[in-house]
Amino acid sequence: MTQGPRIAVLPPALANQIAAGEVVERPASVVKELVENALDAGATTIFVDVEEGGRRLIRVVDDGHGMSREDAVLAVERHATSKIHTVEDLQAIGTLGFRGEALPSIASVSRFCLATRTAEDGVGTELRVDGGSAPAVRDIGGPVGTRIEVADLFHVVPARLKFLKRTATEMGHIHALIADTALGNPHVHLRLGHNGRVGVDHPSAPSLKHRIFQVLGRQTTEHLYEVRLDGPVRVLGFISDPTFQSPTARGVHTFVNGRPIRDRVVQHAVVSAYGNLLERGRHPHAVLYLWVPPDELDVNVHPAKAEVRFVRPGEVHEAIVRACRETLRATPWVSANPNPLYAPPRPLAPMPLGETRATPLPMDAWGLARDPAASAPRPPGDPASPEPAPQPSELDFRPGQRAAVFSRLRVIGQADRTWLICEDREGLVIIDQHAAHERVGYERIKAGYCTARLARQQLLFPLQIELSASEATSLTDHRDALDRLGFAMEPFGGNTWQVTAVPALLAKSDVEGLVRDLITELCDIGRSSLGEAQLDLLFATMACHTVVRAGDRLNNEEIRALLEAMDDVDLGANCPHGRPVLVNVPFADLERRMHRR
Amino acid sequence: MPTLELEIDRATFLATLYKAQGVVDKKSTANVLSQILFEPTGDGQLRVTGTDYDVVLQSVVAAEVIQSGLACINGKSLFDVVKSLDAPRVHLRTLDNHWVELTAGRSRFKLAGINPDDFPDITTPDDVQWMGIPRGTFKDLIEKTAFSVSDDETRMNLNGVFFKTAPGSGDLTRLVMVSTDGHRLSKVDTEVEVRATGDRQNQAIVHKKGVQEVRRLLEDQGEVIEVGFAPGFVLFRSEGTTFTVRQIEDTYPDYERVIPPSSPVRVEVVRQRLIQAIRRIATLISSKTYVVKMELSPGRIAFTTSNPDYGEGRDEVDVEYEGEGLVIGYNYVYLLDVLNVLKGETVVLECSDAFSPTIVTSPEEAGALFVVMPMRI
């Protein structure tokens, strides 16, 4: 054996092929890199054509600002990028691509051809690389912009070729990618063709809702309601009503600073905002855009940039939950109920997708327009996005005289052991007994919590609850909050805890079930301190245990007591889980239905 | 199906139907469990049976049986009809379609019935240990415990009263009845002379529904109520009526453990004064939490409430007490429940602090002891 140096610097071509393994996993990753480059170049039209699922050819043509010859040659060299120049720039990345790995990596595993021209140059540049060879450069004519063709992907790494799936599968990935890109960039005309046929074509959309309609279709769009929250973390977008759910999270499209991201914190926040409105393991549909200050976000976690890391995940989580809950609590889908019999108890501000909005949603306000001069997301606090007006804390509780709204109703009776039928001068009022009770319980718990006046009942027989290690940990973390909620708990050796007092409001309920539900909730929340949204969840969980269920028989006296209690608390029109508490049936409607008018 | 025809004294019939309709399901008319079965026993008597599976009522009453057969009629409507009649005797005869014709004086009814074959088979236990308990004693046991049975259906074992019998001193038998809902506990422990045929060592948890029905038995006149223990069942018998109640087959919590043997603070107070003070304060107590604060200081007990929505109140009762000041919160309903089932002139409160159980007893009612757990804000 000859003794040469054991360690050698890899030739650039080989290094690029290795890097390609990280960046270029499958044709969709090539499309992703090329489309992102096009967007970074300020393109407003991007046409993608693939053949045989991208195995044979991927062509991306854009009308961006193009590259000079010098830049084009540099672009296929590793770590050549126009987007960052110093380490400091990495802290505040506003462009989609930045690593300077993509083009050389792609060029090293394919037959690569780049044609580009800037507005300043009269002559364009064509550049060919075959499996990482030195680039061959020549003059070419053509429009301003860039055209990149990637042919015979992975022909130099047959091993990788074997891992590609069927054409349909690869196309599925590409379609998903184009959909995400389209949702993230409503103003960009995106077209995807396969084997010479146009697959999808999304012309530049005048508003986000148009783009959602183009990409997700009518059915989904009809179920979506606007979400909007300003603050250090801005949340904008649309979420579905709880009836429109699916078993996978695929319907949840999330974008962080314009980048399509699948993130656990974000996904979890969306689902937990729905609380009990969703069955366990189900997911809503959503298109959500998050803007966090660039220095609060690390996008340089994954070569394909599919993951991000938040500096303060707790804040992001809470912002999403709060934003979504606000929309869910208003139950805009109830007012959209086409049945004229059912009018919501209060005129709820309708939350339609733009139609009744006085001014169409300005895309700039969404930070979605990407004019090349300001492609970075505007920092919050920017004059164009005024600080949110200081809102009275949700947890404000002001006792005082309350109007006899409900107790003035005349009770007619109970129907199906579920509905309380009452009347006032204008019509029938039908109350969901469980929802109403839950709402009352919720308000009382919340009020008691905020005034630290939740009375607790000492238990005669302390209850021992055995927990898993992680449950015990989260109980330890949140013991103060539980104490404030009226639970006295102490460690009882090992992972067993002892409950010695419970909130008086819930003293008659199934204590063990209640405590276990709360602990499960706390585990989901994790270690972060409890914000309003999380407390709301806990209140709602507790309220659910207070109360009369559908199916419980109530006599008129009990109904009266409930109505009085409803006056007693600051009753919103919905149960804590977002369902409406009551509907009005005006006599006028009845008369119409009976053809008396 | 042979025709049943009989005549019966209206008052006797009504008293029996009263007990039976308490057991049967009043909510639906179609259900066999809402029906009452009538069958002559052959010796000029009529057996009336009603059940909801957990409780079986069987009552034997004197009737003039004209023709022997079976009838099965909705309990609620029959009871309502008989109650409204004014004739002294009622004539009853089955019709072809299982209906029943009822005549009394000038009144005549045809009531819907079902095929008696559809009535559930009633199995009554045969190996029963009976003991005859003085009615007054048994009534006291029930009245002092029934109110604190738990309604929480997830804790089955607390959904009834715990009843235990054991040989006592001399010829006496010790009877213990306990109930708790986890926040308070009632216990009566007494010794009386009972007529026992077999073993005097028995115990059972009697479901609250059974307790409720047995209270109807206690309205009868007899001196003695018979209580029987059988595997899985407890039976109560008086004046020809028997309630068979399914036991709650679960272990009852160790109640002795939670009763403190002694407490540092002991106050004797006039019961009615205490009730009046709490009632006055209760007018301002929030229906949300029911908390009343008891302030104990030398010479007096004060009850106070403060509710941001309604106002504040304070009421005092003089007591002989020289110890330290102490403030304890209670659910006022729990206190009133106890004070109302006691009958003596005075009651004794024993407590130690705002977290520990408070004991209520009455010097005139030995054997009755009540534990109330405090509330805190």
mmCIF file of N, CA, C and O in Angstrom, chain B residues 245-316:
data_model
loop_
_atom_site.group_PDB
_atom_site.id
_atom_site.type_symbol
_atom_site.label_atom_id
_atom_site.label_comp_id
_atom_site.label_asym_id
_atom_site.label_seq_id
_atom_site.Cartn_x
_atom_site.Cartn_y
_atom_site.Cartn_z
ATOM 1 N N VAL B 245 -83.496 -3.579 47.861
ATOM 2 C CA VAL B 245 -82.607 -2.576 47.273
ATOM 3 C C VAL B 245 -81.266 -3.225 46.966
ATOM 4 O O VAL B 245 -80.681 -3.900 47.812
ATOM 5 N N ARG B 246 -80.806 -3.027 45.740
ATOM 6 C CA ARG B 246 -79.508 -3.563 45.365
ATOM 7 C C ARG B 246 -78.420 -2.818 46.136
ATOM 8 O O ARG B 246 -78.448 -1.601 46.247
ATOM 9 N N GLN B 247 -77.471 -3.556 46.666
ATOM 10 C CA GLN B 247 -76.367 -2.912 47.379
ATOM 11 C C GLN B 247 -75.403 -2.275 46.384
ATOM 12 O O GLN B 247 -75.259 -2.735 45.259
ATOM 13 N N ILE B 248 -74.732 -1.233 46.821
ATOM 14 C CA ILE B 248 -73.594 -0.738 46.047
ATOM 15 C C ILE B 248 -72.415 -1.594 46.471
ATOM 16 O O ILE B 248 -71.980 -1.544 47.623
ATOM 17 N N GLU B 249 -71.942 -2.423 45.545
ATOM 18 C CA GLU B 249 -70.890 -3.359 45.940
ATOM 19 C C GLU B 249 -69.538 -2.718 45.739
ATOM 20 O O GLU B 249 -68.938 -2.786 44.692
ATOM 21 N N ASP B 250 -69.104 -2.037 46.747
ATOM 22 C CA ASP B 250 -67.875 -1.264 46.693
ATOM 23 C C ASP B 250 -67.425 -1.119 48.137
ATOM 24 O O ASP B 250 -68.194 -1.382 49.056
ATOM 25 N N THR B 251 -66.203 -0.678 48.336
ATOM 26 C CA THR B 251 -65.774 -0.486 49.715
ATOM 27 C C THR B 251 -66.078 0.938 50.146
ATOM 28 O O THR B 251 -65.913 1.877 49.386
ATOM 29 N N TYR B 252 -66.533 1.053 51.378
ATOM 30 C CA TYR B 252 -66.815 2.384 51.908
ATOM 31 C C TYR B 252 -65.527 2.943 52.497
ATOM 32 O O TYR B 252 -64.730 2.209 53.061
ATOM 33 N N PRO B 253 -65.302 4.248 52.325
ATOM 34 C CA PRO B 253 -64.035 4.799 52.841
ATOM 35 C C PRO B 253 -63.932 4.656 54.362
ATOM 36 O O PRO B 253 -64.928 4.554 55.062
ATOM 37 N N ASP B 254 -62.703 4.678 54.819
ATOM 38 C CA ASP B 254 -62.444 4.541 56.246
ATOM 39 C C ASP B 254 -62.813 5.854 56.934
ATOM 40 O O ASP B 254 -61.993 6.732 57.134
ATOM 41 N N TYR B 255 -64.076 5.937 57.314
ATOM 42 C CA TYR B 255 -64.571 7.212 57.845
ATOM 43 C C TYR B 255 -64.017 7.536 59.219
ATOM 44 O O TYR B 255 -63.865 8.692 59.583
ATOM 45 N N GLU B 256 -63.695 6.499 60.008
ATOM 46 C CA GLU B 256 -63.196 6.784 61.358
ATOM 47 C C GLU B 256 -61.894 7.582 61.302
ATOM 48 O O GLU B 256 -61.600 8.407 62.158
ATOM 49 N N ARG B 257 -61.125 7.325 60.254
ATOM 50 C CA ARG B 257 -59.817 7.962 60.117
ATOM 51 C C ARG B 257 -59.929 9.485 60.022
ATOM 52 O O ARG B 257 -59.034 10.208 60.437
ATOM 53 N N VAL B 258 -61.016 9.978 59.418
ATOM 54 C CA VAL B 258 -61.086 11.419 59.192
ATOM 55 C C VAL B 258 -61.792 12.153 60.328
ATOM 56 O O VAL B 258 -61.946 13.365 60.279
ATOM 57 N N ILE B 259 -62.223 11.418 61.337
ATOM 58 C CA ILE B 259 -62.866 12.081 62.484
ATOM 59 C C ILE B 259 -61.789 12.326 63.541
ATOM 60 O O ILE B 259 -61.257 11.371 64.102
ATOM 61 N N PRO B 260 -61.448 13.584 63.788
ATOM 62 C CA PRO B 260 -60.377 13.835 64.767
ATOM 63 C C PRO B 260 -60.826 13.403 66.154
ATOM 64 O O PRO B 260 -61.964 13.680 66.549
ATOM 65 N N PRO B 261 -59.960 12.713 66.887
ATOM 66 C CA PRO B 261 -60.347 12.223 68.220
ATOM 67 C C PRO B 261 -60.626 13.371 69.180
ATOM 68 O O PRO B 261 -61.496 13.270 70.040
ATOM 69 N N SER B 262 -59.907 14.463 69.056
ATOM 70 C CA SER B 262 -60.187 15.596 69.940
ATOM 71 C C SER B 262 -59.715 16.868 69.252
ATOM 72 O O SER B 262 -58.851 16.840 68.392
ATOM 73 N N SER B 263 -60.332 17.987 69.596
ATOM 74 C CA SER B 263 -59.960 19.261 68.993
ATOM 75 C C SER B 263 -59.703 20.263 70.098
ATOM 76 O O SER B 263 -60.334 20.216 71.153
ATOM 77 N N PRO B 264 -58.787 21.197 69.869
ATOM 78 C CA PRO B 264 -58.422 22.153 70.934
ATOM 79 C C PRO B 264 -59.550 23.135 71.277
ATOM 80 O O PRO B 264 -59.642 23.593 72.403
ATOM 81 N N VAL B 265 -60.392 23.425 70.284
ATOM 82 C CA VAL B 265 -61.417 24.440 70.529
ATOM 83 C C VAL B 265 -62.781 23.767 70.663
ATOM 84 O O VAL B 265 -63.148 22.935 69.822
ATOM 85 N N ARG B 266 -63.518 24.111 71.688
ATOM 86 C CA ARG B 266 -64.825 23.504 71.909
ATOM 87 C C ARG B 266 -65.796 24.578 72.353
ATOM 88 O O ARG B 266 -65.539 25.288 73.321
ATOM 89 N N VAL B 267 -66.885 24.748 71.627
ATOM 90 C CA VAL B 267 -67.874 25.777 71.974
ATOM 91 C C VAL B 267 -69.255 25.162 72.005
ATOM 92 O O VAL B 267 -69.630 24.427 71.092
ATOM 93 N N GLU B 268 -70.009 25.484 73.042
ATOM 94 C CA GLU B 268 -71.391 25.026 73.092
ATOM 95 C C GLU B 268 -72.283 26.226 72.818
ATOM 96 O O GLU B 268 -72.059 27.331 73.314
ATOM 97 N N VAL B 269 -73.287 26.019 71.950
ATOM 98 C CA VAL B 269 -74.078 27.168 71.524
ATOM 99 C C VAL B 269 -75.533 26.736 71.317
ATOM 100 O O VAL B 269 -75.803 25.580 70.976
ATOM 101 N N VAL B 270 -76.439 27.679 71.548
ATOM 102 C CA VAL B 270 -77.862 27.380 71.391
ATOM 103 C C VAL B 270 -78.145 27.162 69.912
ATOM 104 O O VAL B 270 -77.850 28.020 69.078
ATOM 105 N N ARG B 271 -78.724 26.007 69.598
ATOM 106 C CA ARG B 271 -78.867 25.604 68.201
ATOM 107 C C ARG B 271 -79.706 26.586 67.394
ATOM 108 O O ARG B 271 -79.302 27.013 66.306
ATOM 109 N N GLN B 272 -80.863 26.968 67.945
ATOM 110 C CA GLN B 272 -81.741 27.845 67.172
ATOM 111 C C GLN B 272 -81.104 29.212 66.902
ATOM 112 O O GLN B 272 -81.276 29.791 65.835
ATOM 113 N N ARG B 273 -80.337 29.734 67.886
ATOM 114 C CA ARG B 273 -79.679 31.024 67.701
ATOM 115 C C ARG B 273 -78.682 30.930 66.540
ATOM 116 O O ARG B 273 -78.556 31.843 65.721
ATOM 117 N N LEU B 274 -78.008 29.796 66.493
ATOM 118 C CA LEU B 274 -77.013 29.574 65.445
ATOM 119 C C LEU B 274 -77.694 29.548 64.074
ATOM 120 O O LEU B 274 -77.247 30.182 63.116
ATOM 121 N N ILE B 275 -78.820 28.820 64.027
ATOM 122 C CA ILE B 275 -79.546 28.716 62.760
ATOM 123 C C ILE B 275 -80.012 30.088 62.299
ATOM 124 O O ILE B 275 -79.818 30.483 61.141
ATOM 125 N N GLN B 276 -80.574 30.857 63.254
ATOM 126 C CA GLN B 276 -81.089 32.186 62.878
ATOM 127 C C GLN B 276 -79.972 33.083 62.366
ATOM 128 O O GLN B 276 -80.125 33.778 61.357
ATOM 129 N N ALA B 277 -78.837 33.059 63.049
ATOM 130 C CA ALA B 277 -77.725 33.928 62.651
ATOM 131 C C ALA B 277 -77.261 33.570 61.241
ATOM 132 O O ALA B 277 -77.065 34.441 60.391
ATOM 133 N N ILE B 278 -77.118 32.275 60.991
ATOM 134 C CA ILE B 278 -76.625 31.864 59.668
ATOM 135 C C ILE B 278 -77.653 32.199 58.590
ATOM 136 O O ILE B 278 -77.306 32.686 57.515
ATOM 137 N N ARG B 279 -78.933 31.985 58.891
ATOM 138 C CA ARG B 279 -79.973 32.285 57.899
ATOM 139 C C ARG B 279 -79.980 33.758 57.527
ATOM 140 O O ARG B 279 -80.129 34.130 56.374
ATOM 141 N N ARG B 280 -79.812 34.598 58.549
ATOM 142 C CA ARG B 280 -79.813 36.036 58.263
ATOM 143 C C ARG B 280 -78.657 36.399 57.337
ATOM 144 O O ARG B 280 -78.823 37.142 56.374
ATOM 145 N N ILE B 281 -77.495 35.841 57.657
ATOM 146 C CA ILE B 281 -76.321 36.149 56.848
ATOM 147 C C ILE B 281 -76.475 35.573 55.436
ATOM 148 O O ILE B 281 -76.060 36.165 54.447
ATOM 149 N N ALA B 282 -77.137 34.413 55.376
ATOM 150 C CA ALA B 282 -77.256 33.719 54.093
ATOM 151 C C ALA B 282 -77.990 34.547 53.056
ATOM 152 O O ALA B 282 -77.782 34.372 51.852
ATOM 153 N N THR B 283 -78.808 35.496 53.508
ATOM 154 C CA THR B 283 -79.521 36.309 52.522
ATOM 155 C C THR B 283 -78.555 37.075 51.634
ATOM 156 O O THR B 283 -78.896 37.456 50.527
ATOM 157 N N LEU B 284 -77.350 37.303 52.143
ATOM 158 C CA LEU B 284 -76.369 38.052 51.346
ATOM 159 C C LEU B 284 -75.278 37.161 50.757
ATOM 160 O O LEU B 284 -74.400 37.641 50.063
ATOM 161 N N ILE B 285 -75.343 35.884 51.059
ATOM 162 C CA ILE B 285 -74.244 35.024 50.599
ATOM 163 C C ILE B 285 -74.413 34.715 49.122
ATOM 164 O O ILE B 285 -75.500 34.402 48.653
ATOM 165 N N SER B 286 -73.302 34.811 48.421
ATOM 166 C CA SER B 286 -73.317 34.569 46.986
ATOM 167 C C SER B 286 -73.723 33.132 46.699
ATOM 168 O O SER B 286 -73.270 32.188 47.339
ATOM 169 N N SER B 287 -74.590 32.993 45.723
ATOM 170 C CA SER B 287 -75.019 31.647 45.366
ATOM 171 C C SER B 287 -73.909 30.894 44.657
ATOM 172 O O SER B 287 -74.038 29.728 44.351
ATOM 173 N N LYS B 288 -72.806 31.572 44.384
ATOM 174 C CA LYS B 288 -71.727 30.889 43.685
ATOM 175 C C LYS B 288 -70.945 29.990 44.619
ATOM 176 O O LYS B 288 -70.529 28.916 44.267
ATOM 177 N N THR B 289 -70.692 30.472 45.815
ATOM 178 C CA THR B 289 -69.750 29.731 46.648
ATOM 179 C C THR B 289 -70.293 29.360 48.012
ATOM 180 O O THR B 289 -69.749 28.496 48.663
ATOM 181 N N TYR B 290 -71.326 30.001 48.471
ATOM 182 C CA TYR B 290 -71.948 29.639 49.746
ATOM 183 C C TYR B 290 -71.056 29.853 50.958
ATOM 184 O O TYR B 290 -71.267 29.261 51.994
ATOM 185 N N VAL B 291 -70.030 30.685 50.838
ATOM 186 C CA VAL B 291 -69.106 30.795 51.964
ATOM 187 C C VAL B 291 -69.632 31.730 53.043
ATOM 188 O O VAL B 291 -70.011 32.864 52.766
ATOM 189 N N VAL B 292 -69.623 31.237 54.271
ATOM 190 C CA VAL B 292 -69.878 32.102 55.418
ATOM 191 C C VAL B 292 -68.639 31.985 56.296
ATOM 192 O O VAL B 292 -68.021 30.932 56.380
ATOM 193 N N LYS B 293 -68.256 33.116 56.894
ATOM 194 C CA LYS B 293 -67.081 33.068 57.774
ATOM 195 C C LYS B 293 -67.553 33.047 59.216
ATOM 196 O O LYS B 293 -68.426 33.840 59.595
ATOM 197 N N MET B 294 -66.967 32.173 59.981
ATOM 198 C CA MET B 294 -67.289 32.115 61.396
ATOM 199 C C MET B 294 -66.093 32.674 62.166
ATOM 200 O O MET B 294 -64.982 32.172 62.041
ATOM 201 N N GLU B 295 -66.333 33.738 62.922
ATOM 202 C CA GLU B 295 -65.271 34.328 63.738
ATOM 203 C C GLU B 295 -65.546 33.976 65.193
ATOM 204 O O GLU B 295 -66.576 34.364 65.742
ATOM 205 N N LEU B 296 -64.616 33.279 65.756
ATOM 206 C CA LEU B 296 -64.771 32.876 67.150
ATOM 207 C C LEU B 296 -63.872 33.759 67.995
ATOM 208 O O LEU B 296 -62.680 33.894 67.699
ATOM 209 N N SER B 297 -64.438 34.416 68.988
ATOM 210 C CA SER B 297 -63.613 35.224 69.892
ATOM 211 C C SER B 297 -64.215 35.091 71.277
ATOM 212 O O SER B 297 -65.360 34.644 71.419
ATOM 213 N N PRO B 298 -63.463 35.473 72.318
ATOM 214 C CA PRO B 298 -63.974 35.247 73.677
ATOM 215 C C PRO B 298 -65.384 35.814 73.843
ATOM 216 O O PRO B 298 -65.637 36.975 73.552
ATOM 217 N N GLY B 299 -66.312 34.965 74.235
ATOM 218 C CA GLY B 299 -67.668 35.401 74.526
ATOM 219 C C GLY B 299 -68.629 35.366 73.363
ATOM 220 O O GLY B 299 -69.823 35.500 73.548
ATOM 221 N N ARG B 300 -68.126 35.219 72.139
ATOM 222 C CA ARG B 300 -69.093 35.204 71.038
ATOM 223 C C ARG B 300 -68.600 34.510 69.771
ATOM 224 O O ARG B 300 -67.414 34.370 69.532
ATOM 225 N N ILE B 301 -69.602 34.114 68.993
ATOM 226 C CA ILE B 301 -69.365 33.640 67.637
ATOM 227 C C ILE B 301 -70.023 34.644 66.707
ATOM 228 O O ILE B 301 -71.174 35.032 66.929
ATOM 229 N N ALA B 302 -69.288 35.098 65.705
ATOM 230 C CA ALA B 302 -69.897 35.993 64.717
ATOM 231 C C ALA B 302 -69.861 35.312 63.362
ATOM 232 O O ALA B 302 -68.890 34.638 63.019
ATOM 233 N N PHE B 303 -70.953 35.460 62.611
ATOM 234 C CA PHE B 303 -70.955 34.988 61.226
ATOM 235 C C PHE B 303 -70.924 36.199 60.326
ATOM 236 O O PHE B 303 -71.676 37.166 60.546
ATOM 237 N N THR B 304 -70.044 36.195 59.341
ATOM 238 C CA THR B 304 -69.940 37.355 58.469
ATOM 239 C C THR B 304 -69.922 36.911 57.014
ATOM 240 O O THR B 304 -69.533 35.788 56.682
ATOM 241 N N THR B 305 -70.374 37.815 56.168
ATOM 242 C CA THR B 305 -70.216 37.591 54.738
ATOM 243 C C THR B 305 -69.882 38.915 54.104
ATOM 244 O O THR B 305 -70.254 39.980 54.607
ATOM 245 N N SER B 306 -69.132 38.846 53.030
ATOM 246 C CA SER B 306 -68.797 40.061 52.308
ATOM 247 C C SER B 306 -68.782 39.695 50.839
ATOM 248 O O SER B 306 -68.052 38.823 50.407
ATOM 249 N N ASN B 307 -69.673 40.327 50.107
ATOM 250 C CA ASN B 307 -69.838 39.983 48.709
ATOM 251 C C ASN B 307 -69.787 41.273 47.903
ATOM 252 O O ASN B 307 -70.602 42.161 48.103
ATOM 253 N N PRO B 308 -68.784 41.391 47.037
ATOM 254 C CA PRO B 308 -68.622 42.664 46.318
ATOM 255 C C PRO B 308 -69.876 43.064 45.540
ATOM 256 O O PRO B 308 -70.091 44.239 45.286
ATOM 257 N N ASP B 309 -70.702 42.105 45.172
ATOM 258 C CA ASP B 309 -71.880 42.435 44.375
ATOM 259 C C ASP B 309 -73.054 42.917 45.228
ATOM 260 O O ASP B 309 -73.882 43.686 44.752
ATOM 261 N N TYR B 310 -73.148 42.410 46.456
ATOM 262 C CA TYR B 310 -74.350 42.692 47.236
ATOM 263 C C TYR B 310 -74.099 43.502 48.493
ATOM 264 O O TYR B 310 -74.919 44.322 48.880
ATOM 265 N N GLY B 311 -73.017 43.239 49.207
ATOM 266 C CA GLY B 311 -72.778 43.957 50.445
ATOM 267 C C GLY B 311 -72.172 43.071 51.509
ATOM 268 O O GLY B 311 -71.612 42.020 51.209
ATOM 269 N N GLU B 312 -72.280 43.529 52.748
ATOM 270 C CA GLU B 312 -71.670 42.806 53.853
ATOM 271 C C GLU B 312 -72.688 42.593 54.964
ATOM 272 O O GLU B 312 -73.646 43.339 55.085
ATOM 273 N N GLY B 313 -72.456 41.583 55.794
ATOM 274 C CA GLY B 313 -73.349 41.351 56.924
ATOM 275 C C GLY B 313 -72.599 40.671 58.059
ATOM 276 O O GLY B 313 -71.555 40.052 57.853
ATOM 277 N N ARG B 314 -73.126 40.862 59.269
ATOM 278 C CA ARG B 314 -72.480 40.261 60.444
ATOM 279 C C ARG B 314 -73.565 39.972 61.472
ATOM 280 O O ARG B 314 -74.473 40.778 61.678
ATOM 281 N N ASP B 315 -73.503 38.811 62.087
ATOM 282 C CA ASP B 315 -74.482 38.449 63.098
ATOM 283 C C ASP B 315 -73.754 37.683 64.205
ATOM 284 O O ASP B 315 -72.907 36.841 63.919
ATOM 285 N N GLU B 316 -74.097 38.028 65.449
ATOM 286 C CA GLU B 316 -73.343 37.440 66.562
ATOM 287 C C GLU B 316 -74.228 36.606 67.473
ATOM 288 O O GLU B 316 -75.419 36.871 67.624
#
